[in-house]
Coordinates of C-alpha atoms in Angstrom, one line a residue:
M1 CA 195.2 -175.9 -59.7
I2 CA 196.4 -172.6 -58.3
S3 CA 199.3 -173.0 -55.8
I4 CA 199.2 -171.0 -52.6
L5 CA 202.7 -169.8 -53.5
E6 CA 201.3 -167.9 -56.5
V7 CA 199.0 -165.8 -54.3
P8 CA 200.4 -162.4 -53.3
K9 CA 201.2 -162.3 -49.6
K10 CA 199.0 -159.3 -48.9
Y11 CA 195.9 -161.4 -49.9
L12 CA 196.7 -164.5 -47.9
N13 CA 194.7 -163.5 -44.9
T14 CA 191.6 -162.7 -47.0
M15 CA 191.5 -165.9 -49.1
A16 CA 188.6 -167.4 -47.2
A17 CA 186.3 -164.4 -47.6
G18 CA 187.7 -163.4 -51.1
I19 CA 188.7 -159.9 -52.3
S20 CA 186.8 -157.0 -53.7
L21 CA 186.5 -156.0 -57.3
K22 CA 188.7 -152.9 -56.6
E23 CA 191.4 -155.0 -55.1
L24 CA 191.3 -157.4 -58.1
A25 CA 191.5 -154.5 -60.5
L26 CA 194.5 -153.0 -58.5
E27 CA 196.4 -156.3 -58.8
L28 CA 195.7 -156.5 -62.5
K29 CA 196.6 -152.8 -63.0
L30 CA 193.3 -152.3 -64.8
A31 CA 190.3 -150.1 -64.3
P32 CA 187.5 -151.7 -62.1
S33 CA 185.0 -151.1 -65.0
T34 CA 187.3 -153.1 -67.4
V35 CA 187.6 -156.0 -64.9
S36 CA 183.8 -156.0 -64.4
R37 CA 183.2 -156.1 -68.2
A38 CA 185.7 -158.9 -68.6
L39 CA 184.1 -161.0 -65.9
N40 CA 180.7 -160.4 -67.6
D41 CA 182.1 -161.6 -71.0
S42 CA 181.6 -158.2 -72.6
Y43 CA 182.3 -158.0 -76.4
E44 CA 184.3 -154.8 -75.6
I45 CA 187.0 -156.7 -73.9
S46 CA 189.6 -158.9 -75.7
E47 CA 189.8 -162.6 -75.1
E48 CA 193.3 -162.3 -73.9
T49 CA 192.3 -159.8 -71.2
K50 CA 189.3 -161.9 -70.2
K51 CA 191.5 -164.9 -69.6
K52 CA 194.0 -162.8 -67.6
V53 CA 191.2 -161.4 -65.4
I54 CA 189.6 -164.8 -64.9
R55 CA 192.8 -166.5 -63.9
M56 CA 193.6 -163.7 -61.4
A57 CA 190.1 -163.9 -60.0
E58 CA 190.5 -167.6 -59.4
K59 CA 193.9 -167.1 -57.9
L60 CA 192.6 -164.5 -55.4
N61 CA 189.3 -166.2 -54.7
Y62 CA 187.3 -163.3 -56.1
H63 CA 183.5 -163.7 -56.0
P64 CA 181.1 -161.0 -57.3
N65 CA 179.1 -159.1 -54.7
Q66 CA 175.6 -160.1 -55.8
F67 CA 173.9 -157.8 -53.3
A68 CA 175.8 -154.8 -54.6
R69 CA 175.0 -155.8 -58.1
S70 CA 171.4 -156.2 -57.3
L71 CA 171.3 -152.7 -55.9
R72 CA 172.9 -151.3 -59.1
E73 CA 170.5 -153.1 -61.4
N74 CA 167.5 -152.6 -59.1
K75 CA 167.0 -156.3 -59.1
S76 CA 167.0 -158.8 -56.2
K77 CA 167.8 -161.9 -58.3
T78 CA 165.1 -163.6 -56.3
I79 CA 162.0 -165.5 -57.3
A80 CA 159.2 -165.7 -54.7
V81 CA 157.4 -169.1 -54.6
I82 CA 154.1 -169.1 -52.6
I83 CA 152.8 -172.6 -51.7
P84 CA 149.8 -173.7 -49.6
E85 CA 151.8 -176.4 -47.6
R86 CA 155.3 -177.8 -47.4
I87 CA 154.5 -181.4 -46.4
N88 CA 152.8 -182.2 -49.7
N89 CA 155.3 -184.0 -51.9
F90 CA 153.9 -182.3 -55.0
F91 CA 154.9 -178.8 -53.9
A92 CA 158.3 -180.0 -52.7
Q93 CA 159.0 -181.4 -56.2
V94 CA 157.8 -178.3 -57.9
M95 CA 160.1 -176.2 -55.8
D96 CA 163.0 -178.5 -56.7
G97 CA 162.2 -178.0 -60.4
I98 CA 162.1 -174.2 -60.0
E99 CA 165.3 -174.1 -58.0
E100 CA 167.2 -176.3 -60.5
I101 CA 166.6 -173.8 -63.3
A102 CA 166.8 -170.6 -61.2
Q103 CA 170.2 -171.4 -59.7
E104 CA 171.6 -172.1 -63.2
Q105 CA 170.8 -168.5 -64.0
G106 CA 172.0 -166.9 -60.8
Y107 CA 168.6 -166.6 -59.1
H108 CA 167.6 -167.9 -55.8
L109 CA 164.2 -168.7 -54.2
L110 CA 162.3 -167.0 -51.5
V111 CA 159.7 -169.6 -50.4
Y112 CA 156.5 -168.7 -48.5
N113 CA 154.1 -171.1 -47.0
T114 CA 150.5 -169.9 -46.6
H115 CA 149.4 -173.0 -44.5
E116 CA 146.1 -172.9 -46.4
D117 CA 145.4 -169.5 -44.8
V118 CA 144.1 -166.7 -47.1
D119 CA 145.0 -164.0 -44.5
R120 CA 148.6 -165.2 -44.4
E121 CA 148.5 -165.3 -48.2
K122 CA 147.4 -161.7 -48.3
K123 CA 150.2 -160.6 -45.9
I124 CA 152.8 -162.4 -48.1
V125 CA 151.5 -160.7 -51.2
N126 CA 151.7 -157.3 -49.4
L127 CA 155.4 -158.0 -48.6
L128 CA 156.1 -158.8 -52.2
L129 CA 154.5 -155.6 -53.3
N130 CA 157.4 -153.8 -51.6
G131 CA 159.9 -155.3 -54.0
R132 CA 161.3 -158.3 -52.2
A133 CA 161.4 -160.4 -55.4
D134 CA 161.7 -159.9 -59.1
A135 CA 158.9 -162.4 -59.9
V136 CA 156.3 -164.6 -58.3
V137 CA 155.1 -168.1 -58.9
M138 CA 152.3 -169.4 -56.8
S139 CA 149.6 -171.9 -56.0
V140 CA 146.6 -170.4 -54.1
S141 CA 145.4 -171.5 -50.7
S142 CA 142.2 -173.6 -50.3
Q143 CA 140.5 -170.5 -48.7
T144 CA 141.2 -168.1 -51.6
S145 CA 138.0 -166.8 -53.1
D146 CA 138.5 -163.0 -53.0
I147 CA 141.4 -162.4 -55.4
S148 CA 141.8 -158.6 -54.9
H149 CA 145.3 -159.0 -53.4
L150 CA 146.3 -161.1 -56.4
Q151 CA 144.9 -158.6 -58.8
K152 CA 146.9 -155.9 -57.1
L153 CA 150.1 -158.0 -57.4
Y154 CA 149.4 -158.5 -61.1
E155 CA 148.6 -154.8 -61.7
R156 CA 151.9 -153.8 -60.1
G157 CA 153.6 -155.3 -63.1
L158 CA 155.6 -158.0 -61.3
P159 CA 155.9 -161.1 -63.5
L160 CA 153.4 -163.6 -62.0
L161 CA 152.7 -167.2 -62.8
F162 CA 150.3 -169.7 -61.3
F163 CA 150.6 -173.5 -61.1
D164 CA 148.3 -176.3 -60.0
R165 CA 145.8 -174.3 -58.0
I166 CA 145.4 -171.4 -60.4
C167 CA 143.5 -168.1 -60.4
A168 CA 141.7 -168.1 -63.7
E169 CA 140.7 -164.5 -63.5
I170 CA 144.3 -163.2 -63.6
P171 CA 145.4 -162.9 -67.3
T172 CA 148.8 -164.6 -67.1
T173 CA 150.3 -168.0 -67.8
K174 CA 149.2 -171.0 -65.7
F175 CA 150.6 -174.5 -65.5
I176 CA 148.3 -177.4 -64.6
T177 CA 148.0 -181.1 -65.2
N178 CA 145.0 -182.8 -66.8
D179 CA 143.0 -183.0 -63.7
Y180 CA 139.6 -183.8 -65.3
E181 CA 141.0 -186.6 -67.5
S182 CA 143.0 -188.1 -64.7
A183 CA 140.1 -188.2 -62.3
Y184 CA 137.8 -189.6 -65.0
D185 CA 140.3 -192.3 -65.9
G186 CA 141.0 -193.1 -62.2
T187 CA 137.3 -193.4 -61.4
K188 CA 136.8 -195.5 -64.5
H189 CA 139.5 -197.8 -63.3
L190 CA 137.7 -198.3 -60.0
I191 CA 134.5 -199.1 -61.9
Q192 CA 136.3 -201.6 -64.0
Q193 CA 137.5 -203.3 -60.9
G194 CA 133.9 -203.8 -59.8
C195 CA 133.3 -200.8 -57.6
K196 CA 129.6 -199.6 -57.4
K197 CA 129.8 -197.0 -54.6
I198 CA 132.7 -194.7 -55.1
A199 CA 133.5 -191.9 -52.7
F200 CA 135.2 -188.7 -53.6
L201 CA 137.4 -187.1 -50.9
M202 CA 138.3 -183.4 -51.2
I203 CA 139.8 -180.6 -49.1
S204 CA 138.0 -177.6 -50.6
K205 CA 135.3 -177.3 -53.2
E206 CA 136.5 -173.9 -54.2
L207 CA 139.9 -175.0 -55.6
S208 CA 140.3 -175.1 -59.3
I209 CA 141.9 -178.6 -59.1
T210 CA 139.0 -179.9 -57.0
K211 CA 136.4 -178.7 -59.4
E212 CA 138.1 -180.3 -62.3
R213 CA 138.8 -183.6 -60.5
Y214 CA 135.2 -183.7 -59.1
R215 CA 133.9 -183.1 -62.6
G216 CA 135.9 -186.0 -64.0
Y217 CA 134.7 -188.3 -61.2
L218 CA 131.1 -187.4 -61.7
D219 CA 131.2 -187.9 -65.5
A220 CA 132.8 -191.4 -65.1
I221 CA 130.1 -192.3 -62.5
N222 CA 127.2 -191.1 -64.7
E223 CA 128.5 -192.7 -67.9
A224 CA 128.7 -196.0 -66.1
G225 CA 125.0 -195.7 -65.1
L226 CA 125.9 -195.4 -61.4
T227 CA 124.5 -193.0 -58.9
A228 CA 126.6 -190.1 -57.5
E229 CA 125.1 -190.1 -54.0
P230 CA 125.6 -186.9 -51.9
T231 CA 127.0 -188.9 -49.0
M232 CA 129.8 -190.2 -51.3
S233 CA 131.2 -186.7 -51.6
L234 CA 133.2 -186.0 -48.5
N235 CA 134.5 -182.5 -47.8
C236 CA 137.5 -182.9 -45.4
C237 CA 139.8 -180.4 -43.7
M238 CA 143.4 -179.7 -42.8
S239 CA 143.4 -181.6 -39.5
E240 CA 144.7 -185.2 -40.0
E241 CA 142.8 -186.5 -36.9
E242 CA 139.6 -184.9 -38.0
N243 CA 139.9 -186.4 -41.5
I244 CA 140.6 -189.9 -40.1
K245 CA 137.4 -189.5 -38.0
L246 CA 135.3 -188.3 -41.0
I247 CA 136.5 -191.2 -43.2
S248 CA 136.1 -193.7 -40.3
D249 CA 132.5 -192.6 -39.9
M250 CA 131.9 -193.1 -43.6
L251 CA 133.5 -196.6 -43.5
W252 CA 131.4 -197.6 -40.4
S253 CA 128.1 -196.4 -42.0
D254 CA 125.6 -198.8 -43.5
N255 CA 126.1 -197.1 -46.8
R256 CA 129.8 -197.4 -46.9
P257 CA 131.8 -197.0 -50.2
D258 CA 133.6 -199.9 -51.9
G259 CA 135.9 -197.5 -53.8
I260 CA 137.6 -194.2 -52.9
M261 CA 139.0 -191.5 -55.2
A262 CA 141.2 -189.2 -53.0
S263 CA 141.8 -185.8 -54.6
V264 CA 144.9 -185.2 -52.6
E265 CA 147.4 -187.6 -51.1
K266 CA 146.9 -186.6 -47.4
L267 CA 143.3 -188.0 -47.7
A268 CA 144.6 -191.3 -49.1
L269 CA 147.0 -191.7 -46.1
A270 CA 144.1 -190.7 -43.8
T271 CA 142.0 -193.4 -45.4
Y272 CA 144.7 -196.0 -44.7
Q273 CA 144.7 -194.9 -41.0
A274 CA 140.9 -195.1 -40.9
V275 CA 140.8 -198.6 -42.4
K276 CA 143.1 -199.8 -39.6
R277 CA 140.2 -199.0 -37.2
T278 CA 137.9 -201.4 -39.0
K279 CA 138.0 -205.0 -40.4
I280 CA 137.8 -203.7 -43.9
R281 CA 140.4 -205.2 -46.3
I282 CA 142.2 -203.3 -49.1
P283 CA 141.5 -204.0 -52.0
E284 CA 139.0 -206.9 -51.4
D285 CA 136.5 -204.7 -49.6
L286 CA 137.7 -201.2 -50.5
K287 CA 139.7 -200.0 -53.4
I288 CA 141.7 -196.7 -53.2
I289 CA 143.2 -194.5 -55.8
S290 CA 144.7 -191.1 -55.1
F291 CA 146.4 -188.1 -56.7
S292 CA 149.8 -188.4 -55.1
N293 CA 153.5 -187.7 -55.6
T294 CA 154.7 -189.5 -52.5
A295 CA 157.7 -191.7 -53.0
I296 CA 156.4 -194.2 -50.5
A297 CA 153.3 -195.1 -52.5
G298 CA 154.8 -198.4 -53.5
L299 CA 155.9 -199.2 -49.9
L300 CA 152.5 -198.8 -48.3
N301 CA 150.7 -202.0 -47.4
P302 CA 149.0 -202.6 -49.7
S303 CA 150.8 -200.4 -52.3
L304 CA 148.8 -197.4 -53.3
T305 CA 147.5 -196.8 -56.9
T306 CA 148.4 -193.2 -57.8
I307 CA 147.8 -190.4 -60.2
T308 CA 151.2 -188.8 -60.2
Q309 CA 151.5 -185.2 -61.4
P310 CA 154.6 -184.1 -63.3
A311 CA 155.7 -181.8 -60.5
L312 CA 159.4 -181.4 -61.3
T313 CA 158.6 -180.6 -65.0
I314 CA 155.9 -178.1 -63.9
G315 CA 158.5 -176.4 -61.7
Q316 CA 161.1 -176.4 -64.4
E317 CA 158.7 -174.9 -67.0
C318 CA 157.6 -172.2 -64.6
A319 CA 161.2 -171.2 -63.9
K320 CA 162.2 -171.2 -67.6
L321 CA 159.4 -168.9 -68.5
L322 CA 160.0 -166.5 -65.6
I323 CA 163.8 -166.4 -66.2
G324 CA 163.1 -165.7 -69.8
K325 CA 160.8 -162.8 -68.9
L326 CA 163.3 -161.4 -66.4
T327 CA 166.4 -161.6 -68.6
K328 CA 164.8 -160.9 -72.1
P329 CA 161.6 -159.1 -71.3
K330 CA 161.0 -158.1 -75.0
H331 CA 161.2 -161.7 -76.2
Y332 CA 159.0 -163.4 -73.5
D333 CA 155.4 -162.6 -72.7
L334 CA 153.4 -164.1 -69.9
I335 CA 150.3 -164.4 -72.0
N336 CA 146.9 -165.5 -70.7
Q337 CA 147.1 -169.2 -71.4
V338 CA 146.8 -172.5 -69.5
I339 CA 149.6 -175.0 -70.2
T340 CA 148.6 -178.6 -69.4
I341 CA 151.3 -181.2 -68.6
P342 CA 149.7 -184.7 -68.3
S343 CA 149.7 -186.9 -65.2
K344 CA 150.4 -190.6 -65.0
I345 CA 148.4 -193.4 -63.5
T346 CA 150.3 -196.2 -61.8
I347 CA 148.2 -199.2 -60.9
R348 CA 149.2 -200.9 -57.7
S349 CA 147.7 -203.3 -55.1
S350 CA 145.2 -200.9 -53.5
T351 CA 142.9 -201.3 -56.6
V352 CA 144.0 -204.7 -58.0
A353 CA 144.3 -207.8 -55.9
E354 CA 147.6 -209.7 -56.5

C-alpha cells in the first residue's frame, strides 16, 4: 500500500481526480511518450522502467484519459447494443454477457431501446452512422420489415452482429438459439401430457424467431395427427392489458385450448393473469410452456415450464467476436454465418401435475 507520506506535497490536492500524463512524466523526469509506452507495456521500454512508471502512477493516482486516447486513435471504445425492449429478461442477460467481456477489454456499452418501434430503430441507426460507436450488436424490432437502414449501416463498414431476432439478408454473423427444435420439443411435451388443442401465442409473425418457433409448433402438431386450427394461432401485441383480454377471450370460448405454447415470456405471464379471471386450473385444465429467461419461473403458482435461452453465453460470444474484430481486424472476419447455441427445457408444474 502507498503511504500518503510518499506522495509529493504538490499533488496532494489533486489525488481524488488524479494527475495528467505530462505531470506524471515530469515527476519521473521522463518524456511523456516514454511514460505512455511504458504504461502500454511496449517492447521498446525496459522492464525496470515499466515498473518504475507503474509504481509512480499508482502513487500519484494516475488514470489514462480514455476520451483523449479515443480522439487520437479515432475510436470511441464503445459498442452500441440495440434491443427491442428492456423488461424482457433475455435481453437483460444478453447485455450482461456483452458487458462482462467488453469491460475486460476497456470497452463500454451504449444501449438503445427501440421499444419495438421501427421508426425509433431507424433514428438510432442514423445516430450510429455518425460514428458514436466502434461496433454494433442488435436484435431487430417486431416491426422491422424494410431493412434499408440496416443495409446502410452494414455498407458503412461498421462491424455489425445480430442476435436472436436476426436480419438474414445482411451478410454478417448472427447468434441464435435452436428455436425450431425447442418449439417442436415443447409442443411435443404438451402432446405427451395429453393436450389435443394447443394454442400458439406470438407477438409478430414477421420476426425470424416467431417463424422458426411457429414452424416447430406446426410440425409437432401435424406429426401427432392433430389439427392446427386457425383460431389456435393468436397474434398478440405490446399492450399487457390487451394481451390479457385476447387470451381471456380465447379461454372463455367454446373452442378453448387445453395447452399453450407461448413464444415469448410476456405472453405466458399474461396467460396466468387471464386464467385468474376464469375457473380454469393449471395444469389440470390448461398446460402452459413458454420461451422464458425469467428468474421467477419456479416461483409462479404453479411453477412455469420454460424453454430457457442461453442469453448470457450469446452476449459473451457476440462481445468476443466484436472485440476480436476491433482489436485484431486482420485475424477476425464477421463472415455470413448463423451460430446456434441450444436452449434448455425445464419441466415444472404448469405442464405436469405434482
